XYZ file of C-alpha atoms in Angstrom:
333
model
C 19.772 -0.328 -11.096
C 21.233 1.660 -8.195
C 18.128 1.000 -6.104
C 18.193 -2.730 -6.810
C 21.898 -2.840 -5.949
C 21.260 -1.081 -2.636
C 18.296 -3.382 -1.994
C 20.411 -6.503 -2.510
C 23.147 -5.081 -0.272
C 20.634 -4.410 2.499
C 19.166 -7.887 2.180
C 22.637 -9.416 2.504
C 23.251 -7.324 5.630
C 19.953 -8.395 7.163
C 20.728 -12.037 6.489
C 24.081 -11.641 8.207
C 22.416 -10.053 11.217
C 19.869 -12.882 11.427
C 22.564 -15.570 11.201
C 24.670 -13.897 13.895
C 21.646 -13.507 16.200
C 20.714 -17.181 15.839
C 24.270 -18.355 16.497
C 24.612 -16.115 19.541
C 21.268 -17.175 20.973
C 22.359 -20.798 20.671
C 25.772 -20.065 22.145
C 24.389 -18.630 25.353
C 26.517 -16.531 27.701
C 30.087 -15.575 26.881
C 32.544 -13.038 28.181
C 32.686 -9.423 27.039
C 36.152 -9.599 25.510
C 34.912 -10.510 22.030
C 32.348 -7.727 22.084
C 34.932 -5.192 23.251
C 37.010 -5.987 20.194
C 34.056 -5.019 18.022
C 34.086 -1.540 19.553
C 37.459 -0.153 20.676
C 39.131 -3.216 22.149
C 40.136 -2.884 25.804
C 40.077 0.910 25.517
C 37.188 3.290 26.022
C 36.093 4.980 22.793
C 35.392 8.233 24.630
C 38.799 8.199 26.312
C 40.560 7.675 22.990
C 39.060 10.928 21.678
C 39.399 12.668 25.051
C 35.642 13.168 25.405
C 32.950 12.807 28.043
C 29.917 10.575 27.612
C 27.743 13.660 27.082
C 29.783 14.867 24.071
C 27.752 16.161 21.138
C 28.148 15.087 17.520
C 29.920 18.378 16.779
C 32.404 17.840 19.624
C 33.082 14.284 18.389
C 33.872 15.537 14.890
C 36.105 18.326 16.227
C 38.057 15.934 18.489
C 38.540 13.452 15.652
C 39.860 16.096 13.253
C 42.272 17.432 15.844
C 43.638 14.012 16.835
C 43.793 12.642 13.285
C 46.030 15.550 12.257
C 48.365 14.916 15.183
C 48.692 11.135 14.905
C 48.383 10.618 11.149
C 51.299 8.400 10.027
C 52.212 10.843 7.247
C 52.855 13.578 9.831
C 53.743 11.606 12.926
C 56.822 9.431 12.570
C 56.336 7.664 15.891
C 56.391 3.883 15.564
C 53.003 3.647 17.273
C 51.388 6.277 15.021
C 49.701 3.745 12.751
C 48.157 1.870 15.696
C 47.054 5.059 17.451
C 45.562 6.477 14.267
C 43.649 3.224 13.741
C 42.246 3.455 17.294
C 41.202 7.085 16.765
C 39.496 6.233 13.484
C 37.654 3.293 15.080
C 36.531 5.389 18.053
C 35.178 8.020 15.689
C 33.448 5.358 13.614
C 31.653 4.038 16.708
C 30.697 7.378 18.232
C 29.713 9.184 15.022
C 27.084 6.553 14.202
C 24.037 7.247 16.380
C 22.789 3.652 16.444
C 26.253 2.221 17.096
C 26.922 4.784 19.800
C 23.662 3.885 21.562
C 24.637 0.196 21.482
C 28.083 1.063 22.875
C 26.615 3.224 25.645
C 24.292 0.391 26.581
C 27.287 -1.963 26.721
C 29.108 0.437 29.049
C 26.079 0.833 31.310
C 25.215 -2.893 31.386
C 28.487 -4.826 31.374
C 26.870 -7.839 33.039
C 23.986 -8.048 30.560
C 23.479 -11.335 28.709
C 26.145 -11.302 25.977
C 23.793 -12.669 23.339
C 21.641 -9.572 23.717
C 24.705 -7.320 23.679
C 25.940 -8.908 20.470
C 22.482 -8.588 18.944
C 22.418 -4.848 19.662
C 25.881 -4.414 18.168
C 25.250 -6.286 14.921
C 21.858 -4.701 14.474
C 23.392 -1.224 14.827
C 26.430 -2.042 12.673
C 24.810 -3.927 9.795
C 21.115 -3.055 9.712
C 20.105 -1.059 6.612
C 20.089 2.700 7.169
C 18.000 3.723 4.181
C 15.834 6.809 4.597
C 12.305 5.529 5.288
C 10.869 8.348 3.168
C 12.822 7.193 0.125
C 11.783 3.590 0.765
C 8.113 4.607 1.124
C 8.233 6.751 -2.021
C 9.849 3.908 -3.965
C 7.240 1.385 -2.805
C 4.325 3.709 -3.631
C 5.793 4.450 -7.062
C 6.339 0.774 -7.908
C 2.858 -0.183 -6.689
C 1.301 2.649 -8.716
C 3.143 1.626 -11.885
C 2.034 -1.967 -11.334
C -1.576 -0.854 -10.839
C -1.550 1.195 -14.034
C -0.077 -1.658 -16.086
C -2.610 -4.068 -14.591
C -5.474 -1.708 -15.466
C -4.196 -1.472 -19.031
C -3.925 -5.264 -19.269
C -7.495 -5.813 -17.997
C -8.850 -3.190 -20.388
C -7.151 -4.849 -23.353
C -8.511 -8.227 -22.243
C -12.028 -6.778 -22.114
C -11.647 -5.261 -25.585
C -10.315 -8.538 -26.954
C -13.281 -10.410 -25.494
C -15.821 -7.925 -26.863
C -14.227 -7.943 -30.320
C -14.493 -11.732 -30.347
C -18.292 -11.559 -29.976
C -19.877 -11.441 -33.468
C -22.766 -9.140 -32.507
C -20.428 -6.471 -31.133
C -17.778 -6.909 -33.818
C -20.264 -6.514 -36.683
C -21.917 -3.524 -35.060
C -18.500 -1.941 -34.466
C -17.501 -2.445 -38.117
C -20.697 -0.751 -39.274
C -20.073 2.078 -36.832
C -16.482 2.455 -38.061
C -17.747 2.664 -41.644
C -20.247 5.343 -40.637
C -17.438 7.321 -39.003
C -15.340 6.950 -42.133
C -12.600 5.055 -40.310
C -12.716 2.129 -42.726
C -14.511 1.357 -45.981
C -16.351 -1.805 -46.822
C -13.395 -3.224 -48.756
C -10.787 -2.290 -46.086
C -8.567 -1.142 -48.980
C -5.313 0.432 -47.934
C -5.845 -0.461 -44.280
C -3.599 -2.679 -42.204
C -4.988 -5.094 -39.630
C -3.714 -2.851 -36.830
C -5.519 0.160 -38.287
C -8.736 -1.821 -38.666
C -8.499 -3.068 -35.077
C -7.967 0.495 -33.853
C -10.995 1.667 -35.836
C -13.112 -1.120 -34.356
C -11.908 -0.218 -30.855
C -12.841 3.438 -31.364
C -16.255 2.381 -32.623
C -16.763 0.120 -29.622
C -15.889 2.503 -26.812
C -18.598 4.773 -25.467
C -16.167 7.634 -24.783
C -15.745 7.831 -28.559
C -19.478 7.742 -29.177
C -19.330 3.959 -29.434
C -21.781 1.176 -28.786
C -20.533 -0.291 -25.493
C -19.225 1.060 -22.222
C -16.312 -0.588 -20.426
C -16.186 0.593 -16.834
C -15.280 -0.560 -13.363
C -12.230 -2.752 -12.995
C -12.012 -3.235 -16.771
C -12.207 0.460 -17.640
C -9.492 2.353 -19.465
C -6.270 2.726 -17.475
C -6.154 6.017 -15.573
C -3.670 7.608 -13.190
C -6.592 8.719 -11.022
C -7.063 5.104 -9.912
C -3.495 4.393 -8.795
C -2.194 4.533 -5.234
C 0.091 7.557 -5.696
C -2.744 9.762 -6.985
C -5.098 8.645 -4.215
C -2.502 9.383 -1.537
C -1.844 12.787 -3.116
C -5.532 13.685 -2.890
C -6.090 12.050 0.493
C -5.806 15.279 2.602
C -8.233 17.085 0.290
C -10.700 14.199 0.377
C -10.538 14.027 4.163
C -11.331 17.737 4.390
C -14.220 17.352 1.946
C -15.649 14.431 3.940
C -15.372 16.375 7.190
C -17.103 19.370 5.622
C -19.881 17.150 4.218
C -20.371 15.415 7.577
C -20.553 18.761 9.384
C -22.972 20.180 6.822
C -25.165 17.078 7.060
C -25.207 17.242 10.854
C -26.183 20.913 10.926
C -28.874 20.697 8.231
C -30.614 17.456 9.133
C -29.803 16.836 12.799
C -29.833 20.317 14.291
C -32.083 22.288 11.892
C -34.288 19.238 11.077
C -34.538 20.187 7.403
C -36.195 17.698 5.016
C -34.006 15.647 2.727
C -33.554 16.921 -0.808
C -33.337 14.735 -3.960
C -29.549 14.501 -3.747
C -29.591 13.479 -0.091
C -32.265 10.855 -0.771
C -30.098 9.326 -3.482
C -27.114 9.211 -1.114
C -29.144 7.591 1.655
C -30.583 5.059 -0.802
C -27.302 3.654 -2.065
C -25.806 3.919 1.425
C -28.567 1.726 2.879
C -28.147 -0.731 0.022
C -24.455 -0.998 0.808
C -23.389 0.388 -2.583
C -20.665 2.857 -3.402
C -21.486 5.843 -5.574
C -19.556 4.271 -8.459
C -21.579 1.047 -8.263
C -24.801 3.041 -7.962
C -23.931 5.062 -11.077
C -23.359 1.871 -13.062
C -26.844 0.518 -12.369
C -29.371 0.724 -15.175
C -31.439 3.906 -15.179
C -34.648 1.925 -14.759
C -33.188 0.009 -11.824
C -32.044 3.179 -10.075
C -35.427 4.809 -10.615
C -37.250 1.767 -9.246
C -35.152 1.880 -6.072
C -35.719 5.623 -5.681
C -39.485 5.214 -6.160
C -39.488 2.843 -3.200
C -38.219 5.653 -0.914
C -35.564 3.407 0.580
C -33.999 6.434 2.277
C -36.831 6.059 4.799
C -35.769 3.453 7.412
C -39.259 1.948 7.707
C -39.632 1.538 3.934
C -36.147 0.133 3.684
C -36.998 -2.488 6.337
C -40.153 -3.368 4.383
C -38.044 -3.695 1.212
C -35.637 -6.056 2.977
C -38.537 -8.209 4.159
C -39.986 -8.239 0.649
C -36.671 -9.323 -0.874
C -36.301 -12.016 1.751
C -39.792 -13.310 1.011
C -39.051 -13.401 -2.724
C -35.861 -15.304 -2.036
C -37.751 -17.878 0.015
C -40.382 -18.293 -2.690
C -37.684 -18.874 -5.300
C -36.019 -21.403 -3.069
C -39.336 -23.163 -2.404
C -39.887 -23.515 -6.141
C -36.356 -24.675 -6.811
C -35.967 -28.363 -7.667
C -32.654 -28.519 -5.823
C -34.213 -27.012 -2.703
C -37.077 -29.516 -2.813
C -34.556 -32.318 -3.179
C -32.648 -30.954 -0.210
C -35.817 -30.834 1.927
C -36.715 -34.428 1.029
C -33.194 -35.522 1.933
C -33.342 -33.751 5.312
C -36.771 -35.211 6.036
C -35.615 -38.752 5.268
C -32.498 -38.398 7.441
C -34.105 -36.467 10.249
C -34.289 -39.439 12.586
């Protein structure tokens, strides 16, 4: 709630800045009197605190404390004490804010600058959100990660619901649940929720079930959310660098022959597959690709030509393709 309140406040401030910038850009040039009032009026903020332009943040704080004690209306009965104290407080407000001080220094150094630009610098420094970028980044990553996890859970439940709706899987899962002793044939003493849970356990392969749900529809896991991936990113980068260096030394410098593991990596790399997609291929399909020695560039090129030839043969035998060729022949001239 606090974050959303701060977010709405920042959005309101940004909208104000945008409105002011548009109005000022349309207004064109104006004098500096209005802008001076936004800082310290016709006085110099540094002079009010008795400071030089090079004053540090510590010196600004010290000067403000000293002057505020002297001119505070509760201690100073002078008739002008309230006005002087207000000027001191405003000068400190301008100079203690780094962004506002930079805008004020720019105004002092460029008094003849286009006033629209001067106003833009002032309002941006005065009203732009000053949230710590690290907190903002952490909040965004956390929200995205929570959203990813909930989305994974939703997709997994959708996949389970679809599988349970298929009679062949549902019947097999019920038989499996009976074998595991999760339910009996009469379902006595079991609620619908308990029966559904038993069927789900019988379905899933991680529970010794009959189907495997993987990929984007797999069970929700924190290892697949953004926060976890960013946390492991430095380690993964180091591992990749070590693997690349090891590969270069073994096979480029020492000219060692590829081992079974390296051949597998080269095979799915040439096919444009990730390791996860390669692992989800059927065993027979993976073995067929490995038997073709696709890690060898020449054999991979021959495989590509073979696949292209098969594609052309399928197209030549396709009724739609024949219809397309007749159409092009009739409309050629």
